[in-house]
CSV table of C-alpha atoms in Angstrom, one decimal:
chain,number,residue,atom,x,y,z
J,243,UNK,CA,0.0,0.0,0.0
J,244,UNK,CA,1.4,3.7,-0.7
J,245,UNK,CA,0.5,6.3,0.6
J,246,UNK,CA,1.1,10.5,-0.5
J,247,UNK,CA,0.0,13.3,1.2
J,248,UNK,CA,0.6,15.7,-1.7
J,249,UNK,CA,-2.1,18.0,-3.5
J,250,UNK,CA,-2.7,16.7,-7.2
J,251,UNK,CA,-3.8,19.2,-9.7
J,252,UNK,CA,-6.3,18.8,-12.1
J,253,UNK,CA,-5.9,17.6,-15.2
J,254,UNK,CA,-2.8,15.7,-13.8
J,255,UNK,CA,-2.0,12.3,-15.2
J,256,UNK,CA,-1.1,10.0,-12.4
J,257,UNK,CA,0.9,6.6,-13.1
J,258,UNK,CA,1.3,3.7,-11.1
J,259,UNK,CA,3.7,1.1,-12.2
J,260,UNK,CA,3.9,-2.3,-10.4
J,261,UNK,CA,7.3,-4.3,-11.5
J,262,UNK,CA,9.2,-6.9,-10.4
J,263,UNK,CA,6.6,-9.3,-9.6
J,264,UNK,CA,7.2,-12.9,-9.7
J,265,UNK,CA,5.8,-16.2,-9.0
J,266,UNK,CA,2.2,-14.6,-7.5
J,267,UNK,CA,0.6,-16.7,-4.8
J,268,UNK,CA,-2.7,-16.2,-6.7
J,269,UNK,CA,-2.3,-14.8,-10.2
J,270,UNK,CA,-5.5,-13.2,-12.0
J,271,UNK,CA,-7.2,-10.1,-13.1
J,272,UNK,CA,-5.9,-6.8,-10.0
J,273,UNK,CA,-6.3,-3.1,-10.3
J,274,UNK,CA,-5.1,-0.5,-8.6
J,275,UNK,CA,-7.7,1.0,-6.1
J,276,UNK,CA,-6.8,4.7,-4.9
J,277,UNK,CA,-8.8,6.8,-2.5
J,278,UNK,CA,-8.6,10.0,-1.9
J,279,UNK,CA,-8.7,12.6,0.6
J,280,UNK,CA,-12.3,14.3,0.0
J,281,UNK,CA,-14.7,11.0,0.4
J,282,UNK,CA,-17.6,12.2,-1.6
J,283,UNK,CA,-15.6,12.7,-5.2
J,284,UNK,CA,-14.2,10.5,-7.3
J,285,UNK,CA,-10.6,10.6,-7.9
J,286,UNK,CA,-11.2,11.3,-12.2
J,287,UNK,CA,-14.7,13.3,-10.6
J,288,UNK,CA,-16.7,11.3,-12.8
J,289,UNK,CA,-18.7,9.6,-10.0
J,290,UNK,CA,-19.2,9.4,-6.5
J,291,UNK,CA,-17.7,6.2,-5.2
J,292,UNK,CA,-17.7,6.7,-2.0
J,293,UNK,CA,-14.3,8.5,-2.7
J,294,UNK,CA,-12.4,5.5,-4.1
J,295,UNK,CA,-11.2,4.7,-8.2
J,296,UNK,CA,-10.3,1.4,-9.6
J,297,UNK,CA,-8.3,1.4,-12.7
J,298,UNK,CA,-8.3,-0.7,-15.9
J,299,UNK,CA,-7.7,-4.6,-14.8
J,300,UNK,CA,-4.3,-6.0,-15.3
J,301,UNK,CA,-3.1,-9.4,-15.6
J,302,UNK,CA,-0.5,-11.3,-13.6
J,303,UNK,CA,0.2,-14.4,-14.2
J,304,UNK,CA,-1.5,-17.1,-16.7
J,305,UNK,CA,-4.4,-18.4,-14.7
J,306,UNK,CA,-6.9,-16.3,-15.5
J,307,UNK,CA,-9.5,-18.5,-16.7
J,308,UNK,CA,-12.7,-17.1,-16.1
J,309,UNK,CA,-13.8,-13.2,-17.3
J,310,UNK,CA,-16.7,-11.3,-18.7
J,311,UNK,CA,-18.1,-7.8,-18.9
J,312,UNK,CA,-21.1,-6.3,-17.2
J,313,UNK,CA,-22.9,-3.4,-18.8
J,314,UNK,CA,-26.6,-1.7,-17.9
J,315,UNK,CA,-29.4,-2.0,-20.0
J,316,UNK,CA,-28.1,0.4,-22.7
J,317,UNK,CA,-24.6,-1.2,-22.9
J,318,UNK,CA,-22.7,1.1,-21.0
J,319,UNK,CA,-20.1,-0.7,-18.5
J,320,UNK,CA,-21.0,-0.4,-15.0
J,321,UNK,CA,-17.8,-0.4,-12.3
J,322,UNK,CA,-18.0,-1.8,-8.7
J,323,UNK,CA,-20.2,-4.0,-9.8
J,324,UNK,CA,-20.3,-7.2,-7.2
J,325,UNK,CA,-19.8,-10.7,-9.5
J,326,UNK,CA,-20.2,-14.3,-7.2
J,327,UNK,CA,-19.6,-17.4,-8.4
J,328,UNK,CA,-20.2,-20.3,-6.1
J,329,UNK,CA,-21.0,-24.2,-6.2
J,330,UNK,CA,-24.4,-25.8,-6.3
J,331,UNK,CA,-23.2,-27.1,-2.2
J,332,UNK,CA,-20.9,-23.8,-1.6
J,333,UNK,CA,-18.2,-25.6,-1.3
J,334,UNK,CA,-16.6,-23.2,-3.3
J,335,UNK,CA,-17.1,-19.7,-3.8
J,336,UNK,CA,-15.4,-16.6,-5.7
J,337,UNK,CA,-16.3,-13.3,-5.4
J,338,UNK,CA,-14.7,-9.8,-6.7
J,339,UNK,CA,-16.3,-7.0,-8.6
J,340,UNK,CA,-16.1,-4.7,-11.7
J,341,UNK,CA,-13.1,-2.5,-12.6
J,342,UNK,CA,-14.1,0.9,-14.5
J,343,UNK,CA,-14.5,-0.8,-17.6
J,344,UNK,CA,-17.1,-3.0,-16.3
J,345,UNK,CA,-14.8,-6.0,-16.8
J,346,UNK,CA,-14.3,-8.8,-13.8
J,347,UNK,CA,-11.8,-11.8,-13.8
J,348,UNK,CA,-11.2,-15.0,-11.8
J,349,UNK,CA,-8.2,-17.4,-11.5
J,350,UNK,CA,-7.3,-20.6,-11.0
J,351,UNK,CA,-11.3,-21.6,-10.6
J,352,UNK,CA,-11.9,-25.3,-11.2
J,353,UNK,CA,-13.3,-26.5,-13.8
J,354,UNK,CA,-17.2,-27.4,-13.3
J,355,UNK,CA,-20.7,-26.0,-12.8
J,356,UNK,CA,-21.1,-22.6,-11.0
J,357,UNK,CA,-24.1,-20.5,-10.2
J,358,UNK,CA,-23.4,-17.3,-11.6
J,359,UNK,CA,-24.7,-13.9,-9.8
J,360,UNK,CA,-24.1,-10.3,-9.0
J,361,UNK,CA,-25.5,-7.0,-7.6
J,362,UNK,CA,-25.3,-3.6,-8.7
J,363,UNK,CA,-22.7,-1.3,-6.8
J,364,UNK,CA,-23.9,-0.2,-3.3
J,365,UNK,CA,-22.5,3.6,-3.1
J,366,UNK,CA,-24.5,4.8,-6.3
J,367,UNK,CA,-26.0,8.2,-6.6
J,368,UNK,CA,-29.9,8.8,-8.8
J,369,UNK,CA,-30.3,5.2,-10.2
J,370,UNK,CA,-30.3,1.7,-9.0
J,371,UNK,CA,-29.4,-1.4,-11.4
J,372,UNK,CA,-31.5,-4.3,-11.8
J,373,UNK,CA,-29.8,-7.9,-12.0
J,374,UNK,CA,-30.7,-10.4,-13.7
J,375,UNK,CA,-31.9,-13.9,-12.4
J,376,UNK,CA,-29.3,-16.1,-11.8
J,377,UNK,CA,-27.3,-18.6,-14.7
J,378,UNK,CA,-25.5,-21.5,-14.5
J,379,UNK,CA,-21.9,-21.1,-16.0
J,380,UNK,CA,-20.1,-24.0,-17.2
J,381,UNK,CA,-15.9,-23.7,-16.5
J,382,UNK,CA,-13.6,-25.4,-19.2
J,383,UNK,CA,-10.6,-27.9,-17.9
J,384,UNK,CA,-8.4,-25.1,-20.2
J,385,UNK,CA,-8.7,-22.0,-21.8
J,386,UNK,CA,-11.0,-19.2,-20.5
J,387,UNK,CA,-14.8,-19.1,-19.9
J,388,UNK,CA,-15.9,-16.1,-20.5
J,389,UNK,CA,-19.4,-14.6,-18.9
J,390,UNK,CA,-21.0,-11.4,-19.8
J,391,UNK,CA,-24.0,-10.3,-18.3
J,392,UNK,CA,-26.1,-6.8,-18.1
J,393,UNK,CA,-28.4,-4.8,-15.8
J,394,UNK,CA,-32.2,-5.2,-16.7
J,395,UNK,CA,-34.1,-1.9,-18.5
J,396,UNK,CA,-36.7,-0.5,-15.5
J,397,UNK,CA,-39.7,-0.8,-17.1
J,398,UNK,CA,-42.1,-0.7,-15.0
J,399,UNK,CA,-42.8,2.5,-12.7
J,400,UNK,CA,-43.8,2.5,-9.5
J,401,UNK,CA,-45.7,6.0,-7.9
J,402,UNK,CA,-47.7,7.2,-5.3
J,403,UNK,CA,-48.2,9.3,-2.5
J,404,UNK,CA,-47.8,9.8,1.2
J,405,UNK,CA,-50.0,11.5,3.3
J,406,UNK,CA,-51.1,11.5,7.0
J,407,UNK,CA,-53.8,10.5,8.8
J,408,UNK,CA,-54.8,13.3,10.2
J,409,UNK,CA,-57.8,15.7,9.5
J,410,UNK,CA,-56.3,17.4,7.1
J,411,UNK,CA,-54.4,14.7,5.6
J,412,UNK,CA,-51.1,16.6,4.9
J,413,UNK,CA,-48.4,15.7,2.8
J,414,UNK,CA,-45.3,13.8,4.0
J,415,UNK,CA,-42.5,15.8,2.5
J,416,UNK,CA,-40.1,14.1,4.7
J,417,UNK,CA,-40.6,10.2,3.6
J,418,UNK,CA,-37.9,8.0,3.1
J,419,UNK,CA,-39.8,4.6,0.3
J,420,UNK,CA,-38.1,1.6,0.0
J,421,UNK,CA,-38.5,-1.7,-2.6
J,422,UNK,CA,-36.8,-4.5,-3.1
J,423,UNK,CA,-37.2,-7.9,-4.7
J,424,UNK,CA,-38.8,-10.5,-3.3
J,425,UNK,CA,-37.6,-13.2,-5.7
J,426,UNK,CA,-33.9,-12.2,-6.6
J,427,UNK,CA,-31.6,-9.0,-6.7
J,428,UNK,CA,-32.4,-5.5,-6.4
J,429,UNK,CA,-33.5,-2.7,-4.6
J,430,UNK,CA,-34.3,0.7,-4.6
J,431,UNK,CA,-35.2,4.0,-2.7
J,432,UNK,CA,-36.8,7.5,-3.3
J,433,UNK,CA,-37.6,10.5,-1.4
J,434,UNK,CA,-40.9,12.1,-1.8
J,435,UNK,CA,-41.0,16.0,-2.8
J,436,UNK,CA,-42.6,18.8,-1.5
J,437,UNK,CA,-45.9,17.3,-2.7
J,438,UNK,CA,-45.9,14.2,-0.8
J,439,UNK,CA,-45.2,12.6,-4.0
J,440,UNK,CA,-42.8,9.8,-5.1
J,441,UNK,CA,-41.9,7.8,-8.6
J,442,UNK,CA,-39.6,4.7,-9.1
J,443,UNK,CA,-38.8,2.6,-12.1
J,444,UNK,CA,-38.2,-0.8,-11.7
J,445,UNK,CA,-38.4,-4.5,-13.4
J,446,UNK,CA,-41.1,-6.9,-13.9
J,447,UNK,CA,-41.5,-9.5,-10.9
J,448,UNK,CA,-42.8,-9.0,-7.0
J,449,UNK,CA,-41.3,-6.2,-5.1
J,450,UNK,CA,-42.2,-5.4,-1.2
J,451,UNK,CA,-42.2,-1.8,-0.9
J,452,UNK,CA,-42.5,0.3,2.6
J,453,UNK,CA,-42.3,3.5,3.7
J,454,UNK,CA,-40.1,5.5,6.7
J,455,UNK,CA,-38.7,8.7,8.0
J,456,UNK,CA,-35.9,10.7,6.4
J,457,UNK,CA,-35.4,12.9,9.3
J,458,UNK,CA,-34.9,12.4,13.3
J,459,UNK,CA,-37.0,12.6,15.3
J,460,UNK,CA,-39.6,12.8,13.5
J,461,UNK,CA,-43.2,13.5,13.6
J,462,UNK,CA,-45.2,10.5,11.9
J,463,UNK,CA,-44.5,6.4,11.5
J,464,UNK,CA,-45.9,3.8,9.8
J,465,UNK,CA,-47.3,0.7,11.0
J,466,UNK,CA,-47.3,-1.9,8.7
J,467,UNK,CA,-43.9,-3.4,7.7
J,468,UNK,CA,-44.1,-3.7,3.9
J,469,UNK,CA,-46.9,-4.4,1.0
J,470,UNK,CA,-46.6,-6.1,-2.2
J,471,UNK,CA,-46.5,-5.0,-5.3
J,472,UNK,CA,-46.2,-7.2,-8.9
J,473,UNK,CA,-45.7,-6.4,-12.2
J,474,UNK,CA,-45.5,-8.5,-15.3
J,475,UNK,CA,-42.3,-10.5,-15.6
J,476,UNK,CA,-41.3,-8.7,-19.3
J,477,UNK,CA,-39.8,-6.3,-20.8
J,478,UNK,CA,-42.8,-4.4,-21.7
J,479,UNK,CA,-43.7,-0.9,-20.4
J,480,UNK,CA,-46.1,-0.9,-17.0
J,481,UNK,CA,-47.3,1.2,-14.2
J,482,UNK,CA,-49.3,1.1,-10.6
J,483,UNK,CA,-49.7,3.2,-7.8
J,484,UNK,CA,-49.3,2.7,-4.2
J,485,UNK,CA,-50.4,5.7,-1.7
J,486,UNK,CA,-49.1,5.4,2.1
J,487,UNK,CA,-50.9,6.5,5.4
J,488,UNK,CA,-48.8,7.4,8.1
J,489,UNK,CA,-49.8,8.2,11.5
J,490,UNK,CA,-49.2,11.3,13.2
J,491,UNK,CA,-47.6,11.4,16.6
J,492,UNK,CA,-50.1,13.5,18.1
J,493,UNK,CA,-50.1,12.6,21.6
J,494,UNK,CA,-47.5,13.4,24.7
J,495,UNK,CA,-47.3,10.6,27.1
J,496,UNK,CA,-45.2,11.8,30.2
J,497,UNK,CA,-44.2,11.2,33.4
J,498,UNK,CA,-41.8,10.4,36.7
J,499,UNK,CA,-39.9,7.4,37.4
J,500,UNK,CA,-38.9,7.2,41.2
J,501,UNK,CA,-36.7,5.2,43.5
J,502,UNK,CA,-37.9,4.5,47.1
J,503,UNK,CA,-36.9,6.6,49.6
J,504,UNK,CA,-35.9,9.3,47.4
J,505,UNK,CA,-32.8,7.2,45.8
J,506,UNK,CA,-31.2,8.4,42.7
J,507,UNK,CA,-32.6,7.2,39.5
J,508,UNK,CA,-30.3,7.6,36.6
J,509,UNK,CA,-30.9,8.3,33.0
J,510,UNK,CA,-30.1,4.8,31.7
J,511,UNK,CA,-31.6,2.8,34.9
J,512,UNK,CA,-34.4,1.7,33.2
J,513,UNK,CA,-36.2,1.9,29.9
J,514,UNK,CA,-39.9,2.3,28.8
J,515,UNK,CA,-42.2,0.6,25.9
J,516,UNK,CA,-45.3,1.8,25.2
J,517,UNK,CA,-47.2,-0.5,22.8
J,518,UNK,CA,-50.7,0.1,20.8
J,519,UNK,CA,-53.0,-2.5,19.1
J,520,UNK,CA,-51.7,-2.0,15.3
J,521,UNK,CA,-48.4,-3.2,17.3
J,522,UNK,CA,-46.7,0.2,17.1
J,523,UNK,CA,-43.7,0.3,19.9
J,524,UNK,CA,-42.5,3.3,21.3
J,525,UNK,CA,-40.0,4.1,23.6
J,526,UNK,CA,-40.0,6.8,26.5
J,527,UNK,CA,-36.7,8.7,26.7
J,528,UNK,CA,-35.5,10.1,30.6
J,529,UNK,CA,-34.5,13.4,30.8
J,530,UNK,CA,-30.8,13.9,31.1
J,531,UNK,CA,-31.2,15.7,34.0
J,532,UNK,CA,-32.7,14.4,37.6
J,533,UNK,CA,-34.9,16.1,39.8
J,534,UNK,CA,-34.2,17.1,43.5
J,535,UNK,CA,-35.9,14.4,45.0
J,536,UNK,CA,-34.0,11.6,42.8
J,537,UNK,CA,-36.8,11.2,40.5
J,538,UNK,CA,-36.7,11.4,36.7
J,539,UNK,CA,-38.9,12.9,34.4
J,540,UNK,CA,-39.7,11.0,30.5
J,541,UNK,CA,-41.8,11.6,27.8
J,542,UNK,CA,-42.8,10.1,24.1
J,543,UNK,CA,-44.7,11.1,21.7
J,544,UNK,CA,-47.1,8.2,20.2
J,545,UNK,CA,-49.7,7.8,18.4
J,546,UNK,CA,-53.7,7.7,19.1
J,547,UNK,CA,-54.9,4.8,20.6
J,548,UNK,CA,-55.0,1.9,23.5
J,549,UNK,CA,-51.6,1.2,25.2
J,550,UNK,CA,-49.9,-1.7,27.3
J,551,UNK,CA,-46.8,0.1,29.2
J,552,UNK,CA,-43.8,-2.5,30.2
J,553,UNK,CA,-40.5,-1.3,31.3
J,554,UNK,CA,-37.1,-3.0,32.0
J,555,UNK,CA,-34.6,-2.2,34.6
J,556,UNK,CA,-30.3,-2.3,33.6
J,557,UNK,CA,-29.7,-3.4,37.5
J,558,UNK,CA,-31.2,-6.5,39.2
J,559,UNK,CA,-32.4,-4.5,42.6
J,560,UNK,CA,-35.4,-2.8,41.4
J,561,UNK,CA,-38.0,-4.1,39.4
J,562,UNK,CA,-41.0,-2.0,37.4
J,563,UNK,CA,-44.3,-2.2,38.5
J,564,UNK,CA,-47.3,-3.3,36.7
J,565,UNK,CA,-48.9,-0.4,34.9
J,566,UNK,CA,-52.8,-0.4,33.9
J,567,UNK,CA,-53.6,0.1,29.7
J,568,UNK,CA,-54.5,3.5,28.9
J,569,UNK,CA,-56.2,5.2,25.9
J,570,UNK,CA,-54.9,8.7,24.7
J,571,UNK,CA,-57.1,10.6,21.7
J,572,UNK,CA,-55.6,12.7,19.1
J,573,UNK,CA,-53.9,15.7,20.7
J,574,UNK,CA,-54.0,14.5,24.0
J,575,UNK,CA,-51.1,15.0,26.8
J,576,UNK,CA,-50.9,11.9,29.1
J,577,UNK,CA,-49.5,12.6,32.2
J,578,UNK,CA,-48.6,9.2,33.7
J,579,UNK,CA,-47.7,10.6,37.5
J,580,UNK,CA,-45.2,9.0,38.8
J,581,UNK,CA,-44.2,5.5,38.4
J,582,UNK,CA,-42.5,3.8,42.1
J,583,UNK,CA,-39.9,1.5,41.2
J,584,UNK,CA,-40.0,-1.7,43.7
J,585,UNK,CA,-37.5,-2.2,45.3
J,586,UNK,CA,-36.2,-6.3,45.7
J,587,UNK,CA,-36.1,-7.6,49.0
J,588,UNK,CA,-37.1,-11.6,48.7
J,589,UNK,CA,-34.4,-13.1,47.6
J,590,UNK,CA,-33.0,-16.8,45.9
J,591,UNK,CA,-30.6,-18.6,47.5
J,592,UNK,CA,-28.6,-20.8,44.9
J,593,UNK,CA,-26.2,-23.6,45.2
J,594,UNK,CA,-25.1,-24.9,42.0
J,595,UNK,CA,-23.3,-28.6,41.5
J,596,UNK,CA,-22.4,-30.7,38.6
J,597,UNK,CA,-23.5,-34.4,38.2
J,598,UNK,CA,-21.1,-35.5,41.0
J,599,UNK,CA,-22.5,-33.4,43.4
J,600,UNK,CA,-19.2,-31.2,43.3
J,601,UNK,CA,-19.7,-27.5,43.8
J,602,UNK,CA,-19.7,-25.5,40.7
J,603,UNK,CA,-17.7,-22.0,41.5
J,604,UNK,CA,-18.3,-19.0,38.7
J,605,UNK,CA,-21.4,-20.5,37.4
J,606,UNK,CA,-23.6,-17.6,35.7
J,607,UNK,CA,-27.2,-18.1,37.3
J,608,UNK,CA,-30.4,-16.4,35.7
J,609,UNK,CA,-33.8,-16.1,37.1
J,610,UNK,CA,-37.0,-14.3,35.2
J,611,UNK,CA,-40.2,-14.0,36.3
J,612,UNK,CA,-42.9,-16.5,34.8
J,613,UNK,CA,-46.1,-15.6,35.9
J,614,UNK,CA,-47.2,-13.0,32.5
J,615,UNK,CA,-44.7,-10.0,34.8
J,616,UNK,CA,-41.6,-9.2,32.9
J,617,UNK,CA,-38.8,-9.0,35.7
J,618,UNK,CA,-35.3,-11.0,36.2
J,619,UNK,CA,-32.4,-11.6,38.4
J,620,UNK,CA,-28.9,-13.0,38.2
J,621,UNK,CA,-26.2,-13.7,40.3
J,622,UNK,CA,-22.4,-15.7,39.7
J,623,UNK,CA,-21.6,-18.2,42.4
J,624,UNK,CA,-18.6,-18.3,44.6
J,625,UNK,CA,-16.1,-20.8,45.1
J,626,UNK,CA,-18.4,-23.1,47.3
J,627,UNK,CA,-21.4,-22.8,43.7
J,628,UNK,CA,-23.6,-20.8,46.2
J,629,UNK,CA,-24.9,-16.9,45.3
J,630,UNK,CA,-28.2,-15.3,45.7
J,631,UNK,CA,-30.9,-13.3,43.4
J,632,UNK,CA,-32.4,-10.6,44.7
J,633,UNK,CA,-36.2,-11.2,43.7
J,634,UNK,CA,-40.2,-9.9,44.1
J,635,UNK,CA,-43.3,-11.9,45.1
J,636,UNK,CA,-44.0,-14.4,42.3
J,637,UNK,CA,-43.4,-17.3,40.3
J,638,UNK,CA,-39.8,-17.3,38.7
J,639,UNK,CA,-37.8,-19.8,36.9
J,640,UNK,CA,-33.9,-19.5,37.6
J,641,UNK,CA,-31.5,-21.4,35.2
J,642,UNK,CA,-27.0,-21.6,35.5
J,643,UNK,CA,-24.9,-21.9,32.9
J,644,UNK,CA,-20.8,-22.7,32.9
J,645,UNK,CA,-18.5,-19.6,33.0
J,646,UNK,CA,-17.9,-18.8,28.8
């Protein structure tokens, strides 16, 4: 690897020359791959690749014995293209990817049967590449096998609108919509505009599509994971609309979270989920700063609707109480009061032995609660396999493991 600190002009011709190389472990197709300093241009400033520029392949060495070009759909090379080659049992594999001529090369791949695949390059900027369904590619025992393969023309387009549910059903200017196939490679993503509005083009087949926030935090989410869409599995020009609801996070849930006795309760002691019926989780965040009387104050903004409140603790010597459902409307401000950690003061005693009857020392014991209450325990045991786990009234069901 070299390295240069030094400013290059532009318009500046820059040659590497590799010499002196003999007897390669692993002779095939290389290329020299040169970042630069400013990671979002492309050393000849042709594309953004993530700051990085492969050169023309070279050769070294004889055993090159399997190469081919990949172009798009008009016949254009594409570079950093990802090209697998693997085994019907993947007991062998080979993978590299395109240099800027859209060329790839292999060496010393047996000769056989190999699955044949590949992917568009990940850091690509206004367009996504469609691959192809996978081929079988047959190796000579000599010679060179060559496989050439392009991108897929998009089609079909894709478009529709994002709006949310609210009474006014505003536009979602600030949506992030996702597809990708559900039968074999490719993916793609678009923002929607100021109108709420958003337009892919794509292949024939099945694609799941979904829909998310582009900025944080943010002020809507969506509840369903992904829907379906299908087109025609052709070449031939097609379009469909999908329109997305989101939900508005209308409502302030907030409230205390206390210690007894006025104990400190720090921002990461415990956590908060609020869940709805359309199984939409949320999370309460605690202030960063306490109160005077060693409380701490949280808040979330949800959604409308029915919730089931759980929370978890990051020590074992408090647990969280059990908190009644709750409905909220649009709009609304919840205020939960104050929620009164319990503090543990039942406890387990342990003894842990192995098959002899021989103490087990630095045995990892767990203990949760199995009565439909989330709460758990743990202790390690000392040299004689005994420890204890500090507990609350209920039914709980304690397990050990070996030290790792």
């Amino acid at each position: 690897t070299l390295y240069s600190s030094s400013d290059i002009a532009a318009n500046t011709t820059v040659t590497l020359k590799v010499a002196g190389v003999t007897n390669p472990s692993r002779g095939g197709y290389y290329f020299a791959h040169v970042w630069t300093s400013d990671y979002s241009t492309a050393l000849d400033g042709s594309d953004s690749w993530g700051g990085d520029y492969n050169s023309p392949y070279f050769v070294i060495g004889t055993n090159t014995n399997v190469t081919g070009t990949v172009t798009d759909s008009t016949g254009s090379p594409v570079p950093f293209t990802n090209v697998y080659i693997n085994t019907s049992n993947w007991s062998s594999s080979y993978y590299t990817y395109t240099d800027v001529n859209g060329q790839y090369g292999f060496g010393d791949v047996p000769a056989g049967s190999y699955t044949f695949n590949m992917y568009g390059p990940y850091n690509t900027v206004g367009r996504s590449y469609f691959a192809p369904s996978t081929s079988i590619i047959t190796v000579a025992e000599s010679g060179v096998t060559t496989k050439n393969s392009a991108f897929l023309a998009a089609t079909k387009t894709l478009t529709g609108k994002v709006t949310k549910n609210s009474a006014t059903g505003a536009v979602v200017t600030d949506a992030n919509v996702y597809v990708y196939k559900s039968s074999g490679s490719g993916w793609a993503s678009a923002t929607t505009d100021s109108s709420g509005n958003y337009s892919f083009s794509v292949t024939g087949g099945t694609w799941s599509i979904s829909v998310s926030p582009s900025t944080w935090p943010s002020t809507w989410t969506y509840a369903n994971d992904y829907s379906t869409i299908s087109f025609v599995e052709d070449a031939t020009t097609q379009s469909t609309t999908k329109d997305f609801i989101v939900d508005v996070l209308s409502v302030t849930v907030s409230g205390k979270v206390a210690k007894p006795s006025n104990a400190t309760v720090n921002q990461y002691d415990v956590g908060i989920s609020l869940v709805n019926a359309k199984n939409q989780y949320f999370s309460a965040q605690l202030s960063s700063t306490g109160n005077s009387d060693g409380s701490r104050n949280f808040s979330a903004q949800v959604t409308p609707g029915t919730y089931t409140v759980s929370g978890w603790m990051s020590d074992s010597t408090h647990s969280f109480p059990k908190i009644d459902n709750f409905s909220v409307s649009d709009n609304e401000t919840k205020d939960m009061g104050t929620i009164t950690l319990t503090e543990k003061t039942d406890q387990i005693a342990v003894t842990v032995k192995d098959n002899t009857g021989a103490n087990v020392a630095s045995a990892y014991v767990s203990a949760w609660r199995n009565d439909g209450t989330y709460d758990w325990g743990s202790c390690q045991s000392a040299s004689d396999g005994t420890c204890t786990i500090k507990v609350t009234p209920g039914t709980w069901q304690v397990s050990a493991w070996p030290q790792w």
